[in-house]
XYZ file of C-alpha atoms in Angstrom:
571
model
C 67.472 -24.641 17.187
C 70.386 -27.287 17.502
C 72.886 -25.579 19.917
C 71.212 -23.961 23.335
C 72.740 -20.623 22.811
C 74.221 -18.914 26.447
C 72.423 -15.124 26.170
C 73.639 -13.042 29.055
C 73.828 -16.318 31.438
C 70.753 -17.560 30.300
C 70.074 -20.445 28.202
C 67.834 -20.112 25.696
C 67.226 -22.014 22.562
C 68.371 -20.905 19.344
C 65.764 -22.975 16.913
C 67.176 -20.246 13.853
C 69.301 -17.190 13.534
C 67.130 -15.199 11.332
C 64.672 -12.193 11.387
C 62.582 -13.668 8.542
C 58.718 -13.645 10.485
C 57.728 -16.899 9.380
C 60.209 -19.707 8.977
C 58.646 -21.128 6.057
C 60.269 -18.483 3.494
C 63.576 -20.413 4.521
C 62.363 -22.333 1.313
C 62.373 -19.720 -1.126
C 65.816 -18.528 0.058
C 67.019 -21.929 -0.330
C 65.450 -22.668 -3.843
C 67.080 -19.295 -5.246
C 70.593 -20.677 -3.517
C 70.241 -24.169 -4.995
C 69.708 -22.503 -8.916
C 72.463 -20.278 -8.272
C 76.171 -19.686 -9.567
C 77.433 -19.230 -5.636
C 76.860 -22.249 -4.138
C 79.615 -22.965 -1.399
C 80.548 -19.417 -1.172
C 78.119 -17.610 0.944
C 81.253 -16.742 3.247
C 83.426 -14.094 4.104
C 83.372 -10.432 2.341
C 82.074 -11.313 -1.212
C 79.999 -14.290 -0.666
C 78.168 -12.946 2.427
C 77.248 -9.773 -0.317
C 76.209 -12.114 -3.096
C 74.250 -14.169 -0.883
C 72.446 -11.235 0.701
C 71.954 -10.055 -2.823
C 70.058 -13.065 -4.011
C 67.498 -13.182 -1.012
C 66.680 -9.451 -1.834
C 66.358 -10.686 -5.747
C 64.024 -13.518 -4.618
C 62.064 -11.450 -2.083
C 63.220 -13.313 0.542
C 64.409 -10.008 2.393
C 64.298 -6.530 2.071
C 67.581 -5.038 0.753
C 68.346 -1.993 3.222
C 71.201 -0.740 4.838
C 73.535 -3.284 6.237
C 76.704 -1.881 5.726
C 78.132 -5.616 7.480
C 75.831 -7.920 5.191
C 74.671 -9.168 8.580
C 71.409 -10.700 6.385
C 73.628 -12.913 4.477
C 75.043 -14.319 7.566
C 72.254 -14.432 9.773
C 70.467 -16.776 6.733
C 73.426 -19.049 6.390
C 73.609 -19.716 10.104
C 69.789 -20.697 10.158
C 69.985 -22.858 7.074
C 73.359 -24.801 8.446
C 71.544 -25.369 11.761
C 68.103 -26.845 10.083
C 70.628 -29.091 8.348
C 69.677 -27.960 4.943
C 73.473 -26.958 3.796
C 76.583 -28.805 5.334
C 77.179 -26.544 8.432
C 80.434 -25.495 9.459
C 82.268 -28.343 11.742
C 84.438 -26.235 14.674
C 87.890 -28.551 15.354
C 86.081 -28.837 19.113
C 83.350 -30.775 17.851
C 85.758 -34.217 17.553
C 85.410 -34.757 13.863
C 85.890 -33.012 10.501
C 84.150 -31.317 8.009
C 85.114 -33.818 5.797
C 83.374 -36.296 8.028
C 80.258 -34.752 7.486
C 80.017 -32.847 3.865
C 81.493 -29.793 2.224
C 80.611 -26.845 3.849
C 77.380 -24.706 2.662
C 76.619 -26.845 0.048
C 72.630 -28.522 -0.009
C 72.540 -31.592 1.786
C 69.751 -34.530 0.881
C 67.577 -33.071 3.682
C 67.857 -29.169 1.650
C 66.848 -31.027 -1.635
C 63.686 -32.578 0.461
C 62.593 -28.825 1.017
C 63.188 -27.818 -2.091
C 61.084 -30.379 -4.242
C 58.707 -29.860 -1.530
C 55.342 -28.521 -3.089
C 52.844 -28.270 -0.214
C 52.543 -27.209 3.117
C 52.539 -30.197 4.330
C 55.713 -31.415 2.584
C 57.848 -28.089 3.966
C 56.601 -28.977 7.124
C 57.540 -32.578 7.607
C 61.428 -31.416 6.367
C 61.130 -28.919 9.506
C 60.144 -31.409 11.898
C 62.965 -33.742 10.276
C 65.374 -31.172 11.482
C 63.656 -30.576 14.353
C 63.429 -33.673 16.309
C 67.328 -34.110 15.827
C 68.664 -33.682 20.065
C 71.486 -31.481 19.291
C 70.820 -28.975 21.748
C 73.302 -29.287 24.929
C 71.519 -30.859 28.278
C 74.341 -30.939 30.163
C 76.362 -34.306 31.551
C 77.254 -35.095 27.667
C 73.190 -35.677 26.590
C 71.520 -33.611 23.909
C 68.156 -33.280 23.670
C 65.326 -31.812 20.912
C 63.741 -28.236 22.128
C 60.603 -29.922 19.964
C 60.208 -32.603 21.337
C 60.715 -30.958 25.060
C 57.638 -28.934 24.353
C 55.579 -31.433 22.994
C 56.490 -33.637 26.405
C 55.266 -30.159 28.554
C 52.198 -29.639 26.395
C 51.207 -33.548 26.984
C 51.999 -33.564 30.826
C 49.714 -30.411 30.760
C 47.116 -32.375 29.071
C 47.305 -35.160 31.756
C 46.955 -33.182 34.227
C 43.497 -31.925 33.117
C 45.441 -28.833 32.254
C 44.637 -26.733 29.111
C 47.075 -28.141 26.414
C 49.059 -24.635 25.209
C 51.524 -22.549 26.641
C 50.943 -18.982 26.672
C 53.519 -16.272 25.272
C 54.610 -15.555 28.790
C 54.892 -19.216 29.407
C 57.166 -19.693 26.851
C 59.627 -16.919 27.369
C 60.458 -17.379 30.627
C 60.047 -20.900 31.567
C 59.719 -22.933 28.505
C 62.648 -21.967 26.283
C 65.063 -21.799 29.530
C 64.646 -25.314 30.461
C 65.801 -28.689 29.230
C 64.605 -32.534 30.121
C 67.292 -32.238 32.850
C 65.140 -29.908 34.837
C 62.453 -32.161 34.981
C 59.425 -32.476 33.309
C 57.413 -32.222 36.610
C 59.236 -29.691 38.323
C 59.088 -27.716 34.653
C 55.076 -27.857 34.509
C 54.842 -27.060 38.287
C 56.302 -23.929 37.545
C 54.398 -23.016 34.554
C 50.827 -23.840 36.473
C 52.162 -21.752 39.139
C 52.985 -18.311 37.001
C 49.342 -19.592 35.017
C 47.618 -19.364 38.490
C 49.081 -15.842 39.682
C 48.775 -14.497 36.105
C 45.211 -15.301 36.146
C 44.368 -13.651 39.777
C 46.290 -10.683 38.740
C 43.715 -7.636 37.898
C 45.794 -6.180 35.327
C 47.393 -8.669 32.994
C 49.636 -6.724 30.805
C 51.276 -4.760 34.200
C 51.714 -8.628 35.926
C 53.592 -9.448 32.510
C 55.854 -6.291 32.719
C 56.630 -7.169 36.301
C 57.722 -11.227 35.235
C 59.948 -10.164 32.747
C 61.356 -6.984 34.958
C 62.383 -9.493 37.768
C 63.574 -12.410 35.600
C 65.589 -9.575 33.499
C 66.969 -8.253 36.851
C 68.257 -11.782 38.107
C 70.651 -11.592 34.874
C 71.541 -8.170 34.027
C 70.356 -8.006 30.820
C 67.139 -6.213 29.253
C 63.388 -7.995 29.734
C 63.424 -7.953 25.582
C 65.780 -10.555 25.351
C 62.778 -13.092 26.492
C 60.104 -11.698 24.457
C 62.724 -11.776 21.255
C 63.912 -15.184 21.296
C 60.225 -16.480 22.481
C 59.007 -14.737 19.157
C 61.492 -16.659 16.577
C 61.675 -19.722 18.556
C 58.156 -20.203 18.850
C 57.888 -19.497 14.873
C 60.127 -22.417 14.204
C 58.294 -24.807 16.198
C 55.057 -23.580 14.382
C 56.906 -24.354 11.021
C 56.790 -28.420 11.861
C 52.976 -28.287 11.379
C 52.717 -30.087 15.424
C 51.673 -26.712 16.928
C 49.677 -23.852 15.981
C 48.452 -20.065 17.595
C 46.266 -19.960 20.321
C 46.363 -16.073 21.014
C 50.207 -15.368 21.595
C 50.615 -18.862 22.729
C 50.928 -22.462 20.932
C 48.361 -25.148 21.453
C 48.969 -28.893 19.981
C 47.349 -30.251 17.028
C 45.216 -32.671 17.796
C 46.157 -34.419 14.650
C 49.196 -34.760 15.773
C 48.725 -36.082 19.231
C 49.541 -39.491 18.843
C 53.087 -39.091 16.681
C 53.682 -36.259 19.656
C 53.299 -39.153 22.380
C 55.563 -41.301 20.097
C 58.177 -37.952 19.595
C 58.575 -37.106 23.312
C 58.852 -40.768 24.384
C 62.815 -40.295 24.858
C 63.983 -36.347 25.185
C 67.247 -37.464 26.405
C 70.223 -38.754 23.992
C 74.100 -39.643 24.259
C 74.715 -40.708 20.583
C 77.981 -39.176 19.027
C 77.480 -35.748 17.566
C 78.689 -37.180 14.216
C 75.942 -39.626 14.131
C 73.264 -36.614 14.963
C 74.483 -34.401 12.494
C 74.621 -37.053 10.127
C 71.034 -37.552 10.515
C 70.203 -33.871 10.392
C 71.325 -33.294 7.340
C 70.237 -36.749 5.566
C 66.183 -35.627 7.364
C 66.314 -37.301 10.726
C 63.718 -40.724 10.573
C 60.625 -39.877 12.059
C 58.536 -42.689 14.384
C 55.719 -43.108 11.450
C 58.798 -44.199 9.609
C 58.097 -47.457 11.507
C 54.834 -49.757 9.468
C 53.679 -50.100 13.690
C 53.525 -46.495 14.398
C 52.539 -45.345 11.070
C 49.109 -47.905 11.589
C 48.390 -46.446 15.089
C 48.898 -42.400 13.697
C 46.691 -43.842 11.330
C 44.165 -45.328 13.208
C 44.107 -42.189 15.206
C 42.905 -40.203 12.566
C 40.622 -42.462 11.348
C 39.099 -41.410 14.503
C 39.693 -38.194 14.386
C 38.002 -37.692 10.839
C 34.144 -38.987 11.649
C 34.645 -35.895 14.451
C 34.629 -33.468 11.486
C 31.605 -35.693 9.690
C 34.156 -36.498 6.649
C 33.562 -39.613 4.862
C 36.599 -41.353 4.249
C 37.632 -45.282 3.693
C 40.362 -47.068 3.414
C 39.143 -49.906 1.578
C 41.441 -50.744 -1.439
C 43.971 -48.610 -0.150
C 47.762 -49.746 0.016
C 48.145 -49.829 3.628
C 51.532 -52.638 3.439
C 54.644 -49.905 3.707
C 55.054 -46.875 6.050
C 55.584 -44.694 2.533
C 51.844 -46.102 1.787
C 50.166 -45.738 5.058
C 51.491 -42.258 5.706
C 50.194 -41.345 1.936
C 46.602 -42.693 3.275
C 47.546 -40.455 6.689
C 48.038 -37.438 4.104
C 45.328 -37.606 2.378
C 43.057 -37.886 5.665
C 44.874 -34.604 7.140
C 44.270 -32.239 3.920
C 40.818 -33.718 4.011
C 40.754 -32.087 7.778
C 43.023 -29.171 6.695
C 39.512 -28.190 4.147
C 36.897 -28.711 6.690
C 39.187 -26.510 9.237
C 39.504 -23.766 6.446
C 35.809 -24.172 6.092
C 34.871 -23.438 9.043
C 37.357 -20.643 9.328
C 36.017 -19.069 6.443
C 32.484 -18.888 8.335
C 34.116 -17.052 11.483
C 35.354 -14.047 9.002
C 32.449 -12.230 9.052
C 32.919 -11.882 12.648
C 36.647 -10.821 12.548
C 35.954 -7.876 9.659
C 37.236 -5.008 12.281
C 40.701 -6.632 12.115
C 40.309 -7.669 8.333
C 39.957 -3.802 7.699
C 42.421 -3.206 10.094
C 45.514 -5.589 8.233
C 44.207 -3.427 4.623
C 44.194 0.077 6.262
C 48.263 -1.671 7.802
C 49.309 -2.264 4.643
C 47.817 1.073 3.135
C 49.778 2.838 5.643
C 53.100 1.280 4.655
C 54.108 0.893 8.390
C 55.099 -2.564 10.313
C 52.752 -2.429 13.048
C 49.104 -1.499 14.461
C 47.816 -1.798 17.808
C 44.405 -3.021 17.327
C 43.250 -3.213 21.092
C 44.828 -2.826 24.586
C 46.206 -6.157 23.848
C 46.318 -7.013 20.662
C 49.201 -5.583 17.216
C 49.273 -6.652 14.537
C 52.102 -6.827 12.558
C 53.987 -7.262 8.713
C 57.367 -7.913 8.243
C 57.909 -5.372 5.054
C 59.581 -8.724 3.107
C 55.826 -10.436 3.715
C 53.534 -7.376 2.495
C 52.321 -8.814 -0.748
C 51.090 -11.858 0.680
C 49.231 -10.580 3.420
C 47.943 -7.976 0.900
C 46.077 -11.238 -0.652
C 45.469 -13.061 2.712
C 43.336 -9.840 3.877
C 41.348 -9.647 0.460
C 40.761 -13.612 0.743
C 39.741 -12.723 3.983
C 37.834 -9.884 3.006
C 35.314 -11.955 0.433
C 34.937 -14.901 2.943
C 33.532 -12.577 5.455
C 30.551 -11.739 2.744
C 29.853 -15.930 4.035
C 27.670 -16.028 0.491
C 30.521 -18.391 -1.629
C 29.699 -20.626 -4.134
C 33.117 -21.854 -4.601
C 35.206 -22.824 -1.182
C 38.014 -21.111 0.562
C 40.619 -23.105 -0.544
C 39.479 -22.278 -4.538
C 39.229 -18.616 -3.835
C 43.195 -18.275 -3.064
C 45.918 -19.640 -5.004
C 48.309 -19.301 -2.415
C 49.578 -21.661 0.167
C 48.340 -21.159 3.890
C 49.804 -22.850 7.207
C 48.075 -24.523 10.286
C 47.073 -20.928 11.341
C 45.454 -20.067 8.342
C 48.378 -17.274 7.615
C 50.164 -16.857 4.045
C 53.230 -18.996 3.071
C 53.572 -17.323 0.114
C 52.131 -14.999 -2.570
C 49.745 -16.747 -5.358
C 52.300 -18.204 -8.357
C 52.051 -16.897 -11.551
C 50.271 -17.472 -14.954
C 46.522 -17.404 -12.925
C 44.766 -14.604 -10.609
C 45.541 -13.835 -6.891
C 41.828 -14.648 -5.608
C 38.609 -15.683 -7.587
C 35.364 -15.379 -5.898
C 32.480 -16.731 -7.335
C 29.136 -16.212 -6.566
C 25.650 -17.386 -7.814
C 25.046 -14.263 -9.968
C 28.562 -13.191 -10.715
C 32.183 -13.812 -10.453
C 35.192 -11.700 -9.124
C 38.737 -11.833 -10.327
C 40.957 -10.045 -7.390
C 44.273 -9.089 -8.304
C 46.592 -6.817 -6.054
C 50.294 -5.495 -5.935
C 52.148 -3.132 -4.024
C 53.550 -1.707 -6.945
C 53.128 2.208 -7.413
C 55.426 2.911 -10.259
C 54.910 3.674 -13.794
C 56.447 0.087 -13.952
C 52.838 -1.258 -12.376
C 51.432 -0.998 -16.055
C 54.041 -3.410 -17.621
C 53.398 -5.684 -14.429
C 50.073 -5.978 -13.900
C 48.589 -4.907 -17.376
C 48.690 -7.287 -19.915
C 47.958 -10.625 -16.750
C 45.242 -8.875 -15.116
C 43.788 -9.168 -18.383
C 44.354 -11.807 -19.711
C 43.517 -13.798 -16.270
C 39.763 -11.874 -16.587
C 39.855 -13.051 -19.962
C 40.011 -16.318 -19.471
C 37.921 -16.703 -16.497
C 35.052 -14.956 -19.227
C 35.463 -18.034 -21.268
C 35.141 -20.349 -18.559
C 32.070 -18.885 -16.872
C 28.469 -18.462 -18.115
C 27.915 -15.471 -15.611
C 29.490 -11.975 -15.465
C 33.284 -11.334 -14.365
C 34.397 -8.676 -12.613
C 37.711 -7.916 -12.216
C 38.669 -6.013 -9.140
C 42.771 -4.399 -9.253
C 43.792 -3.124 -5.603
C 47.092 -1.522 -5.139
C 48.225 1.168 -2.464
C 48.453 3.711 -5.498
C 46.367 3.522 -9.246
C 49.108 4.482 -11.659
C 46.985 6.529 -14.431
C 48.500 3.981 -17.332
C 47.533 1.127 -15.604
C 44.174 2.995 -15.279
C 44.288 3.617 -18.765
C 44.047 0.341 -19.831
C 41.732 -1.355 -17.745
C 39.629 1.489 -18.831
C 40.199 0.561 -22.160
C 39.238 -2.851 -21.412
C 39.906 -4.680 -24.886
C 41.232 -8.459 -25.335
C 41.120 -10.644 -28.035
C 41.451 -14.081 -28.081
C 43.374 -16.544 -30.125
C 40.815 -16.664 -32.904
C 40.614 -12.727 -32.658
C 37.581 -12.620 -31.107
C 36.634 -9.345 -29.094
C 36.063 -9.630 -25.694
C 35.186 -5.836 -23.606
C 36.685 -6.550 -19.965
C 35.238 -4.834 -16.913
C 38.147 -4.289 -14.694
C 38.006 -1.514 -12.180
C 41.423 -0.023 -10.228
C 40.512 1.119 -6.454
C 43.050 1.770 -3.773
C 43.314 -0.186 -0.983
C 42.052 2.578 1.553
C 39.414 3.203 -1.351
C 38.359 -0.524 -0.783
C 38.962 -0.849 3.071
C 36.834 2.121 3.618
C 33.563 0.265 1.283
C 34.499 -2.504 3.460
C 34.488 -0.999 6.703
C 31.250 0.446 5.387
C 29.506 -2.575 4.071
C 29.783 -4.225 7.627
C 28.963 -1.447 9.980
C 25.969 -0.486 8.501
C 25.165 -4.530 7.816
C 24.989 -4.562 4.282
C 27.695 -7.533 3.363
C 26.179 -8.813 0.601
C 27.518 -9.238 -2.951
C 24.755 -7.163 -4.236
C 26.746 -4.374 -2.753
C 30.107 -5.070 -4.500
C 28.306 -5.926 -7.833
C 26.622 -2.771 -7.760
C 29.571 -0.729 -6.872
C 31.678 -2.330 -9.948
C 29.200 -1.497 -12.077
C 28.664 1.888 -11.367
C 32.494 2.879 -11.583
C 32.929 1.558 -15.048
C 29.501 2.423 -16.213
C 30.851 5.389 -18.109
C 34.748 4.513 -18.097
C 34.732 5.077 -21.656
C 33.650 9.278 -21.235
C 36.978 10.173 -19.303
C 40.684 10.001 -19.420
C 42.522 8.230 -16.607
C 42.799 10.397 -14.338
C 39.417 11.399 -14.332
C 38.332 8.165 -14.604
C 40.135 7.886 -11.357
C 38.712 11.156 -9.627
C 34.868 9.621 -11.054
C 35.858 5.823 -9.343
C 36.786 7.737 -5.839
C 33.371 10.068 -5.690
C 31.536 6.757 -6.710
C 32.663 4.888 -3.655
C 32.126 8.217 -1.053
C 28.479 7.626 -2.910
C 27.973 3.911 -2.231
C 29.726 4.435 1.125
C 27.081 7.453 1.898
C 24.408 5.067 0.442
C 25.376 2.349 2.917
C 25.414 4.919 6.051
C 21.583 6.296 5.379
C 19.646 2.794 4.528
C-alpha cells in the first residue's frame, strides 16, 4: 500500500505484499504473533522459519514447499506496511529506527486490530492505515492510493457516471496513476476504455487485447496488471468503503459522505517521520472531528428510513466524536442486517453457483469456471470457511427461515457477504430453524481417523444442547468431504447424557458433501426446496441406524439419497 512499487517501469501500488485472498486474515496472523515467544525476530534464517511456522499453526497459510520461507517474509512486509509492527526504517529515509519504534514489534495501531472483535472494528484499523499518503507522487508529495480511488469513484458519480470501476478499469488505469495525473484527465481515460469496452462485440477478446498492448509498451507479461489489480483491490475492500460489483468495486453508499470528507486533500508534503508516526499510532480519521462525525451522522440518519428501519436518537449521547460515531455504529449494523436480509432472499436464485462452491470444495481443487465469464475460486488456507459460507448459503436459498441470516451463521461476514473467518468454538457452525424443526449444521474438511476425536464428542454435545433449548425436533446434519466410519459410528450411536444423567437419543446423520450437493442440486431443479424435503431425507437415513455397522450404515445413507434424489426427478 504505502510505497508505489516500480514493476517493470510501471508504477503500481503495492497496498500489501501477501498472497493471503482476503486481507482480513492479516488479523489472525497478527493475534498468533502478538501471543507468541518470537516477537521481534521474524528476520533472517530462523525467524523468517518460525514465523512461517506459526501462520501454518494458526491456519493463516498453508505450510508447503518453500524451501526460501518466502511466506514468512512476504507476511512481515505486509504487516510493517499496514503499520501494525514497527517497519524497518532504510538510512535513506532521513531518520532512524529509533525515531520511530523497534523493529517488528506491535505498534498501538497492531493492538487496535487485535482487540478488534467485529467486522466493523478490523475494518476501521484498515482504513486507519489506509488513508496514511505514504505512497510517492512525485515532486516530494505523498499521497493515499484510498483515498485516490474514492476521489475517481466520486468524480464518476458527478458526472452522472456509474459510481464503480470495473476490473479492467482498475488494472490498467486506476492503480497506475496518482493525484499528479489529474483527477480529470484520470476519469477521461477510464470513460473512454468504458465506452470502447462496451461497443466491443466480444468482451473478454477486447480485454485480452488492453492488457496485450499496455503489456507490450513495457516489456513485461499482461499478468502483471491482472495480479496486482487482484491484491490491491482486496485491500481497499478490507476498509469496509468499497465493496464487489462483479470484478469491479462500487462505493458504499454509507460511506459517501466520510469519502467526500477522505478525498478532500490527496496531496501531502508532511515529513515522512510524521506519516509513519501516524501509521503506526492508527492515522485520525475526519469523523474524529465532533463537526464531521454530526454530518456522517446525519447522513445516515437519512440513509436508514431508505431501508424502512426505525431508529432514534433521542436520549442518545451525541456530545463527543467517540459517542456520535457509537450512535453511527449502531445505525450501520442496523443496515448491515437489513442488507443480509435481503441477500438471504436472492439465494434461492443463485443455487447453481451455491452447488457449484460445494461440488469446488468436494473436488479439492482452487478453481471452477462457472460460465464463459465467471471462476470461482478458494485459496486452500480459506476452505473451511467457505465450506460454511456455501451451507449458510445453501439453507437461505430454501427462503422458509424462522430465525434470520445473521442467527443461522456464527461466523463473521464482510461488506460482500463473504467469510472472514470460520465459526469460533464451543457452539455449532450453522443453526437453521424452521417452524416444524430445527437443523444443527456442522462441517470439516477433516478425513482422518483424527475426524472422530474432532468432531465427535462437539457435534454432540452442540445437538444436545440445542434439544434442551427447543420444543421442536433437532436434526443434526455432519458434512465433510469424506465420513470416517468412527465418526459414523458414533453419531449412529447417538447417546448423550446430560449433567443430571439424563438420556437424551441424538439424530445426527454424516453425508458427504457431493452426497449433499447432489440432494441440493436436486431439490432445486426439479422445484422442490422446501424443508419438508430435508426433514424427510434425515429421517429416513437414521430411521434404522441402529440395524447396521458403520459402514453399512454409510452404504444405507448413500442409496437413501440416490432414492430421495430419484423421488425428486419423477414428481
Amino acid at each position: 500500500m504505502l510505497a508505489i512499487k516500480e514493476v517493470y517501469g510501471v508504477e503500481f501500488w503495492q497496498l500489501g505484499n501477501t498472497s493471503v485472498r482476503s486481507a482480513m486474515r492479516i488479523k489472525d496472523g497478527l493475534t498468533a504473533y502478538s501471543t507468541s515467544s518470537i516477537q521481534g525476530n521474524i528476520r533472517r534464517g530462523d525467524g523468517d522459519i518460525a514465523f512461517r511456522r506459526l501462520l501454518g499453526q494458526c491456519g493463516v497459510v498453508s505450510l508447503g514447499e518453500d524451501s526460501t520461507h518466502s511466506v514468512g517474509r512476504k507476511w512481515r512486509s505486509a504487516i510493517g506496511k499496514l503499520g501494525f509492527i514497527y517497519p524497518e526504517i532504510k538510512q535513506s529515509m532521513g531518520f532512524s529506527q529509533v525515531d520511530l519504534g523497534q523493529l517488528d514489534m506491535i505498534t498501538p495501531a497492531g493492538w487496535n486490530l487485535v482487540r478488534a472483535e467485529t467486522v466493523a472494528a478490523m475494518q476501521e484499523c484498515y482504513l486507519r492505515a489506509m488513508v496514511t499518503p505514504l505512497s510517492s507522487a512525485g515532486d516530494g508529495y505523498t499521497f493515499s492510493p484510498l483515498c485516490w480511488t474514492l476521489a475517481i469513484l466520486l468524480e464518476l458519480e458527478s458526472r452522472g457516471e456509474e459510481v464503480s470501476v470495473n476490473f479492467l478499469e482498475m488494472a490498467l488505469i486506476v492503480q497506475t496513476t496518482t493525484p499528479v495525473d489529474g483527477l480529470t484527465d484520470t476519469v477521461d481515460r477510464i470513460l473512454a476504455l468504458r465506452r470502447r469496452r462496451n461497443a466491443s462485440e466480444r468482451k473478454r477478446v477486447f480485454d485480452r487485447k488492453e492488457y496485450d498492448l499496455a503489456a507490450e509498451k513495457i516489456g513485461k507479461a499482461a499478468g502483471t496488471f491482472r495480479d496486482y489489480a487482484d491484491m490491491n483491490m482486496r485491500y481497499l475492500k478490507a476498509t469496509g468503503m468499497v465493496q464487489s460489483k462483479g470484478k469491479g468495486i462500487v462505493l458504499i453508499p454509507e460511506k459517501h459522505t466520510l469519502s467526500i470528507e477522505l478525498a478532500r486533500e490527496l496531496l501531502s508534503n508532511r515529513p515522512l517521520l510524521d506519516l509513519y508516526r501516524s501509521l503506526c499510532n492508527g492515522t485520525p480519521l475526519p469523523t474524529d472531528n465532533a463537526t464531521v462525525a454530526h454530518q456522517v451522522l446525519k447522513d445516515l440518519l437519512e440513509q436508514i428510513q431508505q431501508y424502512g428501519i426505525a431508529y432514534s436518537v433521542v436520549g442518545k449521547a451525541l456530545d463527543t466524536p467517540a459517542h456520535i460515531n457509537q450512535v453511527r455504529y449502531e445505525i450501520e449494523e442496523l443496515i448491515a442486517e437489513k442488507k443480509e436480509e435481503i441477500y438471504a432472499k436472492q439465494q434461492a436464485d443463485q443455487w447453481q453457483e451455491i452447488a457449484a462452491y460445494m461440488d469446488l470444495i468436494a473436488s479439492r481443487k482452487e478453481c471452477m469456471r462457472i460460465s464463459e465469464e465467471e471462476e470461482i475460486r478458494i485459496p486452500k488456507t480459506e476452505a473451511p470457511a467457505y465450506l460454511e459460507w456455501s451451507l449458510w448459503r445453501a439453507f437461505l436459498a430454501i427462503n422458509t427461515l424462522a430465525n434470520k441470516p445473521y442467527e443461522v451463521r456464527r461466523f463473521k461476514i464482510d461488506q460482500d457477504f463473504l467469510p472472514v473467518s470460520t465459526a469460533p468454538g464451543n457452539g455449532p457452525d450453522l443453526v437453521a430453524e424452521f417452524e416444524n424443526c430445527v437443523v444443527v449444521i456442522e462441517v470439516t474438511l477433516s478425513e482422518s481417523s483424527r475426524q472422530e476425536a474432532m468432531e465427535g464428542e462437539p457435534v454432540r454435545r452442540h445437538v444436545a444442547d440445542l434439544m434442551q433449548q427447543y420444543d421442536k425436533p433437532v436434526y443434526g446434519l455432519f458434512i465433510a468431504n469424506r465420513i470416517d466410519s468412527n465418526t459414523a459410528e458414533t453419531f449412529r450411536i447417538g447417546i448423550w447424557y446430560t449433567r443430571d444423567d439424563v438420556r437424551l437419543d441424538l439424530h445426527i446423520v454424516p453425508f458427504t458433501l457431493a452426497q449433499f450437493s447432489k440432494f441440493f442440486r436436486a431439490l432445486f431443479s426439479t422445484e422442490n426446496a422446501v424443508p419438508q424435503s430435508i426433514f424427510d431425507l434425515l429421517v429416513d437415513c437414521e430411521y434404522d441406524r441402529m440395524k447396521y455397522a458403520a459402514p453399512e450404515w454409510k452404504d444405507i445413507i448413500d442409496q437413501i439419497v440416490t432414492q430421495h434424489i430419484s423421488a425428486l426427478q419423477t414428481k
